[in-house]
mmCIF file of C-alpha atoms in Angstrom:
data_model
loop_
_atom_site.group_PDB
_atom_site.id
_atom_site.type_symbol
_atom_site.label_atom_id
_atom_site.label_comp_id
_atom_site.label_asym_id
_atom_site.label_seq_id
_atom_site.Cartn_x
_atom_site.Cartn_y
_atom_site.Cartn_z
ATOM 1 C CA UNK P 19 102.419 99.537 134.427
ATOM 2 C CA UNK P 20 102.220 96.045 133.567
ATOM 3 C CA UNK P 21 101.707 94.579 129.865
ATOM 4 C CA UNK P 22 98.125 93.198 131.416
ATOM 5 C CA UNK P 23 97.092 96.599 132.270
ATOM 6 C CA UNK P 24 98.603 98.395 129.211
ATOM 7 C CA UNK P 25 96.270 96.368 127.452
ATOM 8 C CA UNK P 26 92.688 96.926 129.771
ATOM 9 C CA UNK P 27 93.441 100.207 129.481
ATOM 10 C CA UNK P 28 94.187 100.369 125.444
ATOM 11 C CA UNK P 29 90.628 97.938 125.353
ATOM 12 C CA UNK P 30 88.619 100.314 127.682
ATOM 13 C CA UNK P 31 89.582 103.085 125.301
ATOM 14 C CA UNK P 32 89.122 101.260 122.315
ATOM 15 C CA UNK P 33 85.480 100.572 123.314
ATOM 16 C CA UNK P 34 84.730 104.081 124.015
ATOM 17 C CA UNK P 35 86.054 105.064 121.132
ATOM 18 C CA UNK P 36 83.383 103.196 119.733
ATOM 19 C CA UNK P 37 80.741 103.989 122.229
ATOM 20 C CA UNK P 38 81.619 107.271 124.348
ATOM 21 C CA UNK P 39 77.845 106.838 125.799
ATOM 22 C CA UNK P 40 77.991 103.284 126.709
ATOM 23 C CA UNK P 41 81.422 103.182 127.965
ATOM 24 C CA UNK P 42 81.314 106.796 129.725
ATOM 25 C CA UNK P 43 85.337 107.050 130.811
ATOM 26 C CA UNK P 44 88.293 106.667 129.227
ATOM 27 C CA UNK P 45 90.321 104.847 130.899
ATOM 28 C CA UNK P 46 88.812 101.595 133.770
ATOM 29 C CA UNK P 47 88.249 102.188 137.119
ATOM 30 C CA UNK P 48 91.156 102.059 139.145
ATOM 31 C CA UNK P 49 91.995 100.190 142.586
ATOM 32 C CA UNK P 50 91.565 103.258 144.551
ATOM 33 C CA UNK P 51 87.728 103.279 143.500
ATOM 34 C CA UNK P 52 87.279 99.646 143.505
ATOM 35 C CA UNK P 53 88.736 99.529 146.808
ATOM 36 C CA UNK P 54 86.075 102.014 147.964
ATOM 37 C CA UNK P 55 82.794 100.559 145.986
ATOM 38 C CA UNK P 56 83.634 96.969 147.818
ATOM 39 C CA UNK P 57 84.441 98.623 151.219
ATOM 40 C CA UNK P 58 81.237 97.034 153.078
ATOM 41 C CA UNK P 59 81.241 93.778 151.121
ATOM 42 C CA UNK P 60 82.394 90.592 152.666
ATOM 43 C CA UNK P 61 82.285 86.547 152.276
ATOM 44 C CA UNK P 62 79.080 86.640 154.343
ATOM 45 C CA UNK P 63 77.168 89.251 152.099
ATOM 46 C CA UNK P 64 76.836 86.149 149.839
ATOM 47 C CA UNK P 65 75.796 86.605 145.941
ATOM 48 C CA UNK P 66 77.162 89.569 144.205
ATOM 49 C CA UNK P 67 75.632 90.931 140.913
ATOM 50 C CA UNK P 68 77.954 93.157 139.017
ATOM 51 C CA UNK P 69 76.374 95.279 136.566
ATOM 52 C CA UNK P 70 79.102 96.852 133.898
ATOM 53 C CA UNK P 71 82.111 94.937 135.010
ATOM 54 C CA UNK P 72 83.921 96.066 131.775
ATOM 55 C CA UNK P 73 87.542 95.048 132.292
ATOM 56 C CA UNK P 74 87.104 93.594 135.927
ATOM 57 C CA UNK P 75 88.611 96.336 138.364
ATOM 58 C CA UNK P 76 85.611 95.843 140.959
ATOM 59 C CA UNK P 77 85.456 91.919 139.745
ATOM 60 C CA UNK P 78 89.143 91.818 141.381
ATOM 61 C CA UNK P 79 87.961 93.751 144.722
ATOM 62 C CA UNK P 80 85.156 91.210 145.097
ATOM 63 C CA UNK P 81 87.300 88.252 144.790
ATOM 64 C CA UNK P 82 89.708 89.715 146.928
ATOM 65 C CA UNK P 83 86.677 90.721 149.722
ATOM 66 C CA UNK P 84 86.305 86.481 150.445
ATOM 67 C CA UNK P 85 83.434 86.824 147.989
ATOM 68 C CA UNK P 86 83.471 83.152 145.700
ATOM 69 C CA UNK P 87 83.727 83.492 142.250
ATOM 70 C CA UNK P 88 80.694 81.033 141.591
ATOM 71 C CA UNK P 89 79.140 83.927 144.031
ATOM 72 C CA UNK P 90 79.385 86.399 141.449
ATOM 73 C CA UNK P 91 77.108 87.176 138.150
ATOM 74 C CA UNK P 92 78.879 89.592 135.844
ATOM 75 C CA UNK P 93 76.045 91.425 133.451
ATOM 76 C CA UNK P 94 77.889 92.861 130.490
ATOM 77 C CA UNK P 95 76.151 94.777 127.534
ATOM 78 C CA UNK P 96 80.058 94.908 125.854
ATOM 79 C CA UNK P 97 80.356 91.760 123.671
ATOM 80 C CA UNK P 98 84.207 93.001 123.984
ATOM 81 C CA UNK P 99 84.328 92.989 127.655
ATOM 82 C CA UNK P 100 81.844 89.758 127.948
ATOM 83 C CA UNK P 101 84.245 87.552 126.339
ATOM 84 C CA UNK P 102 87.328 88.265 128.380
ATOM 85 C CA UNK P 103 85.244 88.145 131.382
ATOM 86 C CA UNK P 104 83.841 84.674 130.622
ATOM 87 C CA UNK P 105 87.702 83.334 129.976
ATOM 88 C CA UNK P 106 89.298 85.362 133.016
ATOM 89 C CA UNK P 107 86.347 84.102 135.702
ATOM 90 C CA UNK P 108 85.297 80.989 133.925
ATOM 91 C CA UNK P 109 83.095 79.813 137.582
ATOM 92 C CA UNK P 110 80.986 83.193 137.536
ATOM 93 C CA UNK P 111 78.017 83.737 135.527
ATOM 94 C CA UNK P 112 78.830 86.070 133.132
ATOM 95 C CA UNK P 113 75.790 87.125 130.821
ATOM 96 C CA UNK P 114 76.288 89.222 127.792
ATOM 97 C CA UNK P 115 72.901 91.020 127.835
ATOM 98 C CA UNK P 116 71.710 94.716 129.033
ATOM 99 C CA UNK P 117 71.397 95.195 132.590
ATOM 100 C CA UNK P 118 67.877 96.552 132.150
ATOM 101 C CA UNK P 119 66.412 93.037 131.315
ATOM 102 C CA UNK P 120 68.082 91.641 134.847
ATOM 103 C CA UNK P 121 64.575 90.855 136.556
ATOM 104 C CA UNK P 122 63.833 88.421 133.841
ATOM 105 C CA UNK P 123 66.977 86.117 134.446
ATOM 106 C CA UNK P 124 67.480 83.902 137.187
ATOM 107 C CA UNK P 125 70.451 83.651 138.873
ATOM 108 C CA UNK P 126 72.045 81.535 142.100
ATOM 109 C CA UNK P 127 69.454 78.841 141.773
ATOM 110 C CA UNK P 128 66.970 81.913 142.798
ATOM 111 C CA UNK P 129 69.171 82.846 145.791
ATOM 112 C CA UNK P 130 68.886 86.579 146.975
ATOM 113 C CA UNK P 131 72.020 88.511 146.254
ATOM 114 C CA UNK P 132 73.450 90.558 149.506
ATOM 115 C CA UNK P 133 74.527 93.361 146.992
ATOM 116 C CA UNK P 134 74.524 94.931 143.558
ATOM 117 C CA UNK P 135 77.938 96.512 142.691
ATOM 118 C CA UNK P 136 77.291 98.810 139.229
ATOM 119 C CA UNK P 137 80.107 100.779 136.849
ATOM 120 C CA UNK P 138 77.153 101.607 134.890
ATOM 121 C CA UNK P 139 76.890 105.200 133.052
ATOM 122 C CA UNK P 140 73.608 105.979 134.895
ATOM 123 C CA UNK P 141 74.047 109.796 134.364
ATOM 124 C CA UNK P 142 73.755 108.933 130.782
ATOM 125 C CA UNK P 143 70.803 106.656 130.652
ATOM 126 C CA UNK P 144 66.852 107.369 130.183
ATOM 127 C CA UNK P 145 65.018 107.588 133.575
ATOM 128 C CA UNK P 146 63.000 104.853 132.469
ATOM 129 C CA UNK P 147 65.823 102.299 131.763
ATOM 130 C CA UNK P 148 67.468 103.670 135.306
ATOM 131 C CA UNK P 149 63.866 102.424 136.618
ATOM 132 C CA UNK P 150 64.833 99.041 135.140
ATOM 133 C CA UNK P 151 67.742 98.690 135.973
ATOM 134 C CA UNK P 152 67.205 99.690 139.445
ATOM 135 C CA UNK P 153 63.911 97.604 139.842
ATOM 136 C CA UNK P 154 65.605 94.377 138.582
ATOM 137 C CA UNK P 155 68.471 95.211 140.722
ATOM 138 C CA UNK P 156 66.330 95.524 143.839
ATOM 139 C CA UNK P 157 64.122 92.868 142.622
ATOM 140 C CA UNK P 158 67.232 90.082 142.728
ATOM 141 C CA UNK P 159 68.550 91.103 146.417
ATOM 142 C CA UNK P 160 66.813 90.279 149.601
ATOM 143 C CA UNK P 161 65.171 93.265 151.942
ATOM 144 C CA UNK P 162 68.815 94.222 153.755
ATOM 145 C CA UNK P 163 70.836 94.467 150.276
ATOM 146 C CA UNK P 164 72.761 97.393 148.874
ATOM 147 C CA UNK P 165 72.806 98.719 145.968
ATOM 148 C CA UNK P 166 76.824 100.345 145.222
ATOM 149 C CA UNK P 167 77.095 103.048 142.164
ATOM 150 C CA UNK P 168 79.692 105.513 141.340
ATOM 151 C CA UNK P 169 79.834 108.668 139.700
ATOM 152 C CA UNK P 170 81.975 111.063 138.502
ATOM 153 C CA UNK P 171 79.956 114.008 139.446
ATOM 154 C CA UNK P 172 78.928 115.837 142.431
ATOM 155 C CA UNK P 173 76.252 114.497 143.644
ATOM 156 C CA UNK P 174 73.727 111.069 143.789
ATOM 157 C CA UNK P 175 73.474 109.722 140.058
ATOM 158 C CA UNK P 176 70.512 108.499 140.525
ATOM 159 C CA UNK P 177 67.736 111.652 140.891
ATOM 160 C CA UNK P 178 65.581 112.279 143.892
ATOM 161 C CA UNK P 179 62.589 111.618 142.110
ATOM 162 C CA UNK P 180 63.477 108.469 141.020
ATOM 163 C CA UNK P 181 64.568 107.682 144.548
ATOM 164 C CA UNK P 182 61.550 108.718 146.081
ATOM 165 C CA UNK P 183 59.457 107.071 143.232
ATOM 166 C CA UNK P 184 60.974 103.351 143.980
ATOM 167 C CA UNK P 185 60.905 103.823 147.584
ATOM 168 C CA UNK P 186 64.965 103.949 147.858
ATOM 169 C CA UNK P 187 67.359 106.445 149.659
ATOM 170 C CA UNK P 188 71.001 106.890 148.457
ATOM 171 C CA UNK P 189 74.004 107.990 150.840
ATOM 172 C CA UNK P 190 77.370 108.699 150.063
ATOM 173 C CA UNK P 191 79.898 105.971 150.874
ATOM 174 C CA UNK P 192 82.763 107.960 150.153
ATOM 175 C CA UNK P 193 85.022 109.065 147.232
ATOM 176 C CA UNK P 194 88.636 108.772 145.943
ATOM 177 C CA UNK P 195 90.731 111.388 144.238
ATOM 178 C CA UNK P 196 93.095 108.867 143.306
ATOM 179 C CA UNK P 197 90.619 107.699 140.260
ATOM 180 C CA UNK P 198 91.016 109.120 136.952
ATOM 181 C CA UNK P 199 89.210 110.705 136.728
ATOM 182 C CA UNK P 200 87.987 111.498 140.612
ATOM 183 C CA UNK P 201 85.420 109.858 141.826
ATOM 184 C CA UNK P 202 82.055 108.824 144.535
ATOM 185 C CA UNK P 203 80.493 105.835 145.801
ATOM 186 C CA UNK P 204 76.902 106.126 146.866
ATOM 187 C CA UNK P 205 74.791 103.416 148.952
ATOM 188 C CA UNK P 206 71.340 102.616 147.776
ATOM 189 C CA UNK P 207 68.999 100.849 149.935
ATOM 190 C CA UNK P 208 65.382 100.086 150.245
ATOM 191 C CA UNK P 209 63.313 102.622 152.774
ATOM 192 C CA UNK P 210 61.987 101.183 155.948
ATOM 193 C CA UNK P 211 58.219 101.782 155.469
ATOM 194 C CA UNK P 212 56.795 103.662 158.243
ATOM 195 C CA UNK P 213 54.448 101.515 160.313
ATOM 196 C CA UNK P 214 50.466 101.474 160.400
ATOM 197 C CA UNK P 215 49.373 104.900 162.468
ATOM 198 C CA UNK P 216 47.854 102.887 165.065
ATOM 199 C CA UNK P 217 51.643 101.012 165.592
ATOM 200 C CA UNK P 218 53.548 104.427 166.348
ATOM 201 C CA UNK P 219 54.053 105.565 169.779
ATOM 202 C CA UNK P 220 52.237 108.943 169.999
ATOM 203 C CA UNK P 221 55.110 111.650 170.543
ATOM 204 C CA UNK P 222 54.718 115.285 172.344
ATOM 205 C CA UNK P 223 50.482 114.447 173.045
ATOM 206 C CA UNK P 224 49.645 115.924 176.699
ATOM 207 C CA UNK P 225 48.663 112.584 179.071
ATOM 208 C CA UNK P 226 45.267 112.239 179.479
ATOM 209 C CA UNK P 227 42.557 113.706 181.885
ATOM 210 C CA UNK P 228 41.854 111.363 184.612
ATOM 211 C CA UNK P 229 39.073 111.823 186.845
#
């Protein structure tokens, strides 16, 4: 392991240390997971908000993906994390704030980002600030944008209910077992709303009578 990671790693466990709730792991993502959470992004998916970058694992993954660092705005609640962000990728926009207040910043000269990639501890958050988070998210991508979040668990993160309330539907991406510890990636996207009764082709009605 090189000295660069020795010390991510000692940082990452430093600030959970501080913060188990905040921080959620002890140790940063690894390549195996960042590999899998930026599997469908490319150069032409265009902005890229990253909520919870912490040390960068996923930040890397973009960059490598063709996606342009001026692309890319890194929202960061740890002042710890913020700073080394803002010195490592000095062309993104990095903004130290929490990721529930997203739909009140602007970002990309008002540009729709393609996706949302999040290391955020959703599991351990308030279904309201979830809501936020989630609304803001979906609120700064256009129609056709993702939404990527991991999880240590075994299932969706984010509850049905919540899904179902924001008009959203999750699927799993896939998983790694190569993550410490193991981990899945799930897809969030905006429902197609069903169109107007009078739009949909009638299915299984008998023909009509003629005569």
């Amino acid at each position: 392991m090189s000295f660069a990671a020795v010390s991510e790693t000692y940082s990452f466990f430093r600030a959970w240390l501080l913060d188990p709730l905040r921080v959620a792991a002890v140790m940063p993502s690894g390549q195996a997971l960042a590999q899998v959470i930026t599997s469908e992004i490319t150069a032409g998916t265009g902005p890229v908000i990253e909520l919870g970058p912490g040390t960068g694992a996923f930040t890397r993954a973009l960059l490598a993906r063709g996606v342009r660092e001026e692309d890319l705005a890194l929202v960061e609640f740890g002042s710890e994390f913020a700073v080394t962000l803002r010195r490592r990728y000095p062309r993104a926009h990095t903004l130290w704030m929490d990721a529930r207040r997203l739909q009140g910043v602007e970002l990309f000269g008002g540009r729709p980002a393609g996706a949302v990639v999040s290391g955020l501890p959703v599991l351990s958050m308030s279904p309201r600030k979830v809501i936020a988070i989630l609304e803001g998210a979906f609120g700064k991508m256009h129609p056709a944008g993702a939404f990527y979040q991991f999880t240590y668990g075994p299932a969706c993160p984010i509850p049905r209910i919540l899904l179902d309330r924001l008009g959203l539907k999750a699927i799993r991406l896939g998983g790694t077992l190569a993550n410490v510890p193991p981990a899945s990636v799930y897809r969030i996207r905006q429902r197609q709303p069903r169109p107007p009764a009078q739009d949909r082709p009638a299915m299984g009605l008998p023909a009509a009578p003629r005569g």
